[in-house]
GROMACS .gro file of C-alpha atoms in nm:
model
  181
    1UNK     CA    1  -2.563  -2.472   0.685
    2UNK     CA    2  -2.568  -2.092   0.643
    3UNK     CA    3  -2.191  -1.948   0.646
    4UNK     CA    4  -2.174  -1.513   0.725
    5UNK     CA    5  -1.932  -1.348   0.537
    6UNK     CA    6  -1.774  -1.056   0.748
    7UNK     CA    7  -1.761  -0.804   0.520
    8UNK     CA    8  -1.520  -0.574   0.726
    9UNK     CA    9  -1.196  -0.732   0.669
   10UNK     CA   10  -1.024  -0.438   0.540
   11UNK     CA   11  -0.852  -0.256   0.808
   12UNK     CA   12  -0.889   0.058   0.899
   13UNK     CA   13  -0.885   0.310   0.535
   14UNK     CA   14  -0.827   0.693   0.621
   15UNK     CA   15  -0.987   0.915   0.374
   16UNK     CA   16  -0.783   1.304   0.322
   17UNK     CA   17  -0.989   1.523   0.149
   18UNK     CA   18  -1.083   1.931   0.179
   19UNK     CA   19  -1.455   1.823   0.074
   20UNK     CA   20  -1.698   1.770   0.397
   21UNK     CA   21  -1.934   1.649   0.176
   22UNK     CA   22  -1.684   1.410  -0.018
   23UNK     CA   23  -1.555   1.298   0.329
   24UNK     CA   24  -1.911   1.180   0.420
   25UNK     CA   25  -2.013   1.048   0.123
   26UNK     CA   26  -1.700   0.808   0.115
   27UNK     CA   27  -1.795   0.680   0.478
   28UNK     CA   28  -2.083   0.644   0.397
   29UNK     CA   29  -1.983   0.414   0.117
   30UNK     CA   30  -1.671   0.268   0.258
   31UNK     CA   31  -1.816   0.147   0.536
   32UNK     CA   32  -1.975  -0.170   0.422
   33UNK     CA   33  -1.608  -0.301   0.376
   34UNK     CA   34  -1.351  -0.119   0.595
   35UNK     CA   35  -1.349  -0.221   0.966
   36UNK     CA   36  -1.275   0.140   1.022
   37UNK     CA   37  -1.317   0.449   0.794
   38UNK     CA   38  -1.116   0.766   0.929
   39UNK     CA   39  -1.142   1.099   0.803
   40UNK     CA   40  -0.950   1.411   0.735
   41UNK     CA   41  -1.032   1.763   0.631
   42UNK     CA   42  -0.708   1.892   0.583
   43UNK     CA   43  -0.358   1.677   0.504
   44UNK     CA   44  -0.146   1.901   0.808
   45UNK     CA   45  -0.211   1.638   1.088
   46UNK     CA   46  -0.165   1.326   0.816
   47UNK     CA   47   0.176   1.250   0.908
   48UNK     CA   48   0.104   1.226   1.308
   49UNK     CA   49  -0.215   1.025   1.285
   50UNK     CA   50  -0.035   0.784   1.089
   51UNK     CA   51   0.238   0.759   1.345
   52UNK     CA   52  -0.041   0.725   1.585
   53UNK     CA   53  -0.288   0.505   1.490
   54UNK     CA   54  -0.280   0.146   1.207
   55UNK     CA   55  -0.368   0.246   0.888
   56UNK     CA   56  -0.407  -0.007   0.618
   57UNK     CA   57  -0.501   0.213   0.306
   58UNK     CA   58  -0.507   0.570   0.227
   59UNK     CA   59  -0.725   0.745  -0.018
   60UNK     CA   60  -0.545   1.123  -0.072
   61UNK     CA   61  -0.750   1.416  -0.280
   62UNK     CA   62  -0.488   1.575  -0.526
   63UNK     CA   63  -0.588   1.876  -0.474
   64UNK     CA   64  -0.596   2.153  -0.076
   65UNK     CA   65  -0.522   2.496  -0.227
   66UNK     CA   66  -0.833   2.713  -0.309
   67UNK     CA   67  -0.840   2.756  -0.667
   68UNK     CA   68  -0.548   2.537  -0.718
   69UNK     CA   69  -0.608   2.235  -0.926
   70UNK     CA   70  -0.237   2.111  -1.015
   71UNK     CA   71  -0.235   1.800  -0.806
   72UNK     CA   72   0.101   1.915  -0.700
   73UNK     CA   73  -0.040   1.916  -0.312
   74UNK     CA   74  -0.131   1.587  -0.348
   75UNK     CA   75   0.182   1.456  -0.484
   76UNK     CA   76   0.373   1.636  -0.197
   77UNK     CA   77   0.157   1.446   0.052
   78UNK     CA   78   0.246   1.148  -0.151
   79UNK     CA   79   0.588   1.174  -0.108
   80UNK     CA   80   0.588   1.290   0.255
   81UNK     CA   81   0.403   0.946   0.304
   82UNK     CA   82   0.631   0.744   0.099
   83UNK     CA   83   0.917   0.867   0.259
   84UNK     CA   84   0.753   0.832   0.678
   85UNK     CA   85   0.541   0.528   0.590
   86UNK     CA   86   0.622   0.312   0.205
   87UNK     CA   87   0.407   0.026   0.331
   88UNK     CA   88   0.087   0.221   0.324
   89UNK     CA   89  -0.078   0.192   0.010
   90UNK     CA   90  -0.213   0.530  -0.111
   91UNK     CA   91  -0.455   0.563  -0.358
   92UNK     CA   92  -0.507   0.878  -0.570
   93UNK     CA   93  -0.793   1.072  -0.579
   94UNK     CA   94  -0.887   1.405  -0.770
   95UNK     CA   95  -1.196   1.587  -0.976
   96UNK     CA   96  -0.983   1.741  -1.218
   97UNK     CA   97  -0.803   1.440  -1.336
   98UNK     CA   98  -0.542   1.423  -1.641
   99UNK     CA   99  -0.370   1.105  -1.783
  100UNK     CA  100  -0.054   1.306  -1.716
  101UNK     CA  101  -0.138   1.392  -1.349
  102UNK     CA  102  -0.175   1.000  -1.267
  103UNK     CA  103   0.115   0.894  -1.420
  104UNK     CA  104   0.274   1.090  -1.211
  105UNK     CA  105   0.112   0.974  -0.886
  106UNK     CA  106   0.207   0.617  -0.998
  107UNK     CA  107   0.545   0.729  -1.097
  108UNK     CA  108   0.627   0.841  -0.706
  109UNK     CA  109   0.456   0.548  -0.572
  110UNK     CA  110   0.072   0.550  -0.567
  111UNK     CA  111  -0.126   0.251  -0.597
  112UNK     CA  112  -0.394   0.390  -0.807
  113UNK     CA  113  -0.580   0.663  -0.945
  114UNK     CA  114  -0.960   0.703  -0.931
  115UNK     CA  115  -1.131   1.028  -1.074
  116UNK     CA  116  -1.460   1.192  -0.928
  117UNK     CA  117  -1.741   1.166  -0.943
  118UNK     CA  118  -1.651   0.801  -0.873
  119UNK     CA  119  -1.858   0.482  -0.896
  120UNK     CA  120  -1.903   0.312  -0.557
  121UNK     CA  121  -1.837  -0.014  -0.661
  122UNK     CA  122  -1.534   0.024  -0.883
  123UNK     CA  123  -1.371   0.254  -0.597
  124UNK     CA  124  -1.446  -0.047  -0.364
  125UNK     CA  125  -1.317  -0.271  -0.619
  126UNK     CA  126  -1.004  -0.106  -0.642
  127UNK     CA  127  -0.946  -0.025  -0.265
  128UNK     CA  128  -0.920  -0.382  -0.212
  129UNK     CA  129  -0.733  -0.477  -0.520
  130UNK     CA  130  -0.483  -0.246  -0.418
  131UNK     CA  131  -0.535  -0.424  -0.058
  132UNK     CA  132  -0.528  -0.768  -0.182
  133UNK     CA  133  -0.203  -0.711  -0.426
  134UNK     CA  134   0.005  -0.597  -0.099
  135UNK     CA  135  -0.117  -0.969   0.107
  136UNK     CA  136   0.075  -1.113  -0.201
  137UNK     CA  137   0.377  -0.952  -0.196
  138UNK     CA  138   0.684  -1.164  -0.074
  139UNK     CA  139   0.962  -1.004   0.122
  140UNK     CA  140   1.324  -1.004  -0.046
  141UNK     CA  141   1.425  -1.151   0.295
  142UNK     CA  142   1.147  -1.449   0.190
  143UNK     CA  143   1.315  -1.445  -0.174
  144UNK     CA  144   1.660  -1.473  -0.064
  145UNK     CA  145   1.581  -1.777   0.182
  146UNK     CA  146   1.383  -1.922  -0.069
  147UNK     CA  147   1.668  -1.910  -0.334
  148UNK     CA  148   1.927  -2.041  -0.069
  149UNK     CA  149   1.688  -2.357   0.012
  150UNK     CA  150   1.676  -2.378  -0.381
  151UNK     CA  151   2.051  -2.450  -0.416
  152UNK     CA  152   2.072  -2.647  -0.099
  153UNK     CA  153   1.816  -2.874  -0.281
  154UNK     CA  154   2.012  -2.881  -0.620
  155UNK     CA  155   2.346  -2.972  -0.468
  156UNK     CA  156   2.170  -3.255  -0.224
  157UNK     CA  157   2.328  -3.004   0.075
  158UNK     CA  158   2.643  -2.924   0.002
  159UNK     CA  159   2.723  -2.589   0.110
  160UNK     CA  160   3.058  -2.533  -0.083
  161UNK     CA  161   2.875  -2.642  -0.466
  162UNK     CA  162   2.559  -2.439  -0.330
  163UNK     CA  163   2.763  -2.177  -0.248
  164UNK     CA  164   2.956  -2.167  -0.533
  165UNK     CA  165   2.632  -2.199  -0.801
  166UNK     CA  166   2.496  -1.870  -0.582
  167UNK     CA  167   2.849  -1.665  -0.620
  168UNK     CA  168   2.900  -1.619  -0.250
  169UNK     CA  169   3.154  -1.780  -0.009
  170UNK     CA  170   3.095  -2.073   0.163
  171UNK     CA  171   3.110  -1.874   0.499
  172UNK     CA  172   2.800  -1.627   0.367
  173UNK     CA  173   2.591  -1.895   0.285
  174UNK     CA  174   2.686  -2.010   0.593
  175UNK     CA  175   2.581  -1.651   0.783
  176UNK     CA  176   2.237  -1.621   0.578
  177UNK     CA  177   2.153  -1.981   0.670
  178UNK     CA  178   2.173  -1.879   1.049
  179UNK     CA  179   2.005  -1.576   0.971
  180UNK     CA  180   1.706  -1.774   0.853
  181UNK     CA  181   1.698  -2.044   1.112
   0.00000   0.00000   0.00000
């Protein structure tokens, strides 16, 4: 028996860079895994597409200012999407790349960091690391009910010794346990 692999099970990726030729080249290479590979030239419509269609990844140049190469536009558009949208992974891109510069961009919330010229497959590679790593995150809301089951167990159901082992009332536990039901 012959299973198919669908290689497209990464969402939708958009791709912000100043770089026409950058912007195709990554299409052309992200296609093979992204259900969807969206494109633009300039960051000033960024914040409205993402408030208008899914995103699953974004991949942000450091760098829109002619002759600037700071990476401080980049880390503004960071922040803007941090602040409108922290569940979108965004992953760093830039030609002039410094140690310092990514550390920074991982500092204010960036997944990664990838230089160019990149190597297809390691970008790829790390697009759906970065991907994969946010499928495995747990919730603190998952945590918490988790941790109140935990007690429950331990003190065979009573709420007043579960309670008491957690450092809440009786009456909280009591609240998060309808919470979770």
């Amino acid at each position: 028996m012959k299973y198919v692999v669908d290689m497209k099970d990464y969402g939708t990726i958009l791709v912000v860079d100043d770089n026409e030729a950058v912007l195709t080249a990554l299409k052309y290479c992200l296609s093979g895994t992204f259900e969807k590979v969206k494109t633009l030239a300039s960051p000033d419509r960024l914040i409205t597409l993402l408030g208008q269609e899914q995103v699953d990844i974004i991949l942000l140049d450091m760098n829109f200012s002619l002759g600037v190469n700071s990476g401080q536009d980049g880390l503004l558009w960071l922040q803007a999407i941090r602040k409108h949208y922290p569940e979108i992974p965004v992953v760093l891109i830039t030609a002039y790349a410094d140690v310092q510069l990514a550390v920074r961009g991982l500092k204010r919330g960036a997944s990664d960091f990838v230089t160019k010229p990149w190597d297809n497959d390691e970008l790829v590679r790390k697009l759906k690391d970065v991907l994969d790593a946010k499928q495995n995150v747990v919730t603190l809301d998952e945590m918490e009910a988790e941790y109140i089951r935990r007690a429950l167990d331990r003190c065979n159901g009573n709420l007043s010794k579960a309670a008491e082992m957690l450092g809440i009332s009786r009456q909280t536990l009591y609240n998060k346990m309808k919470k979770l039901q």
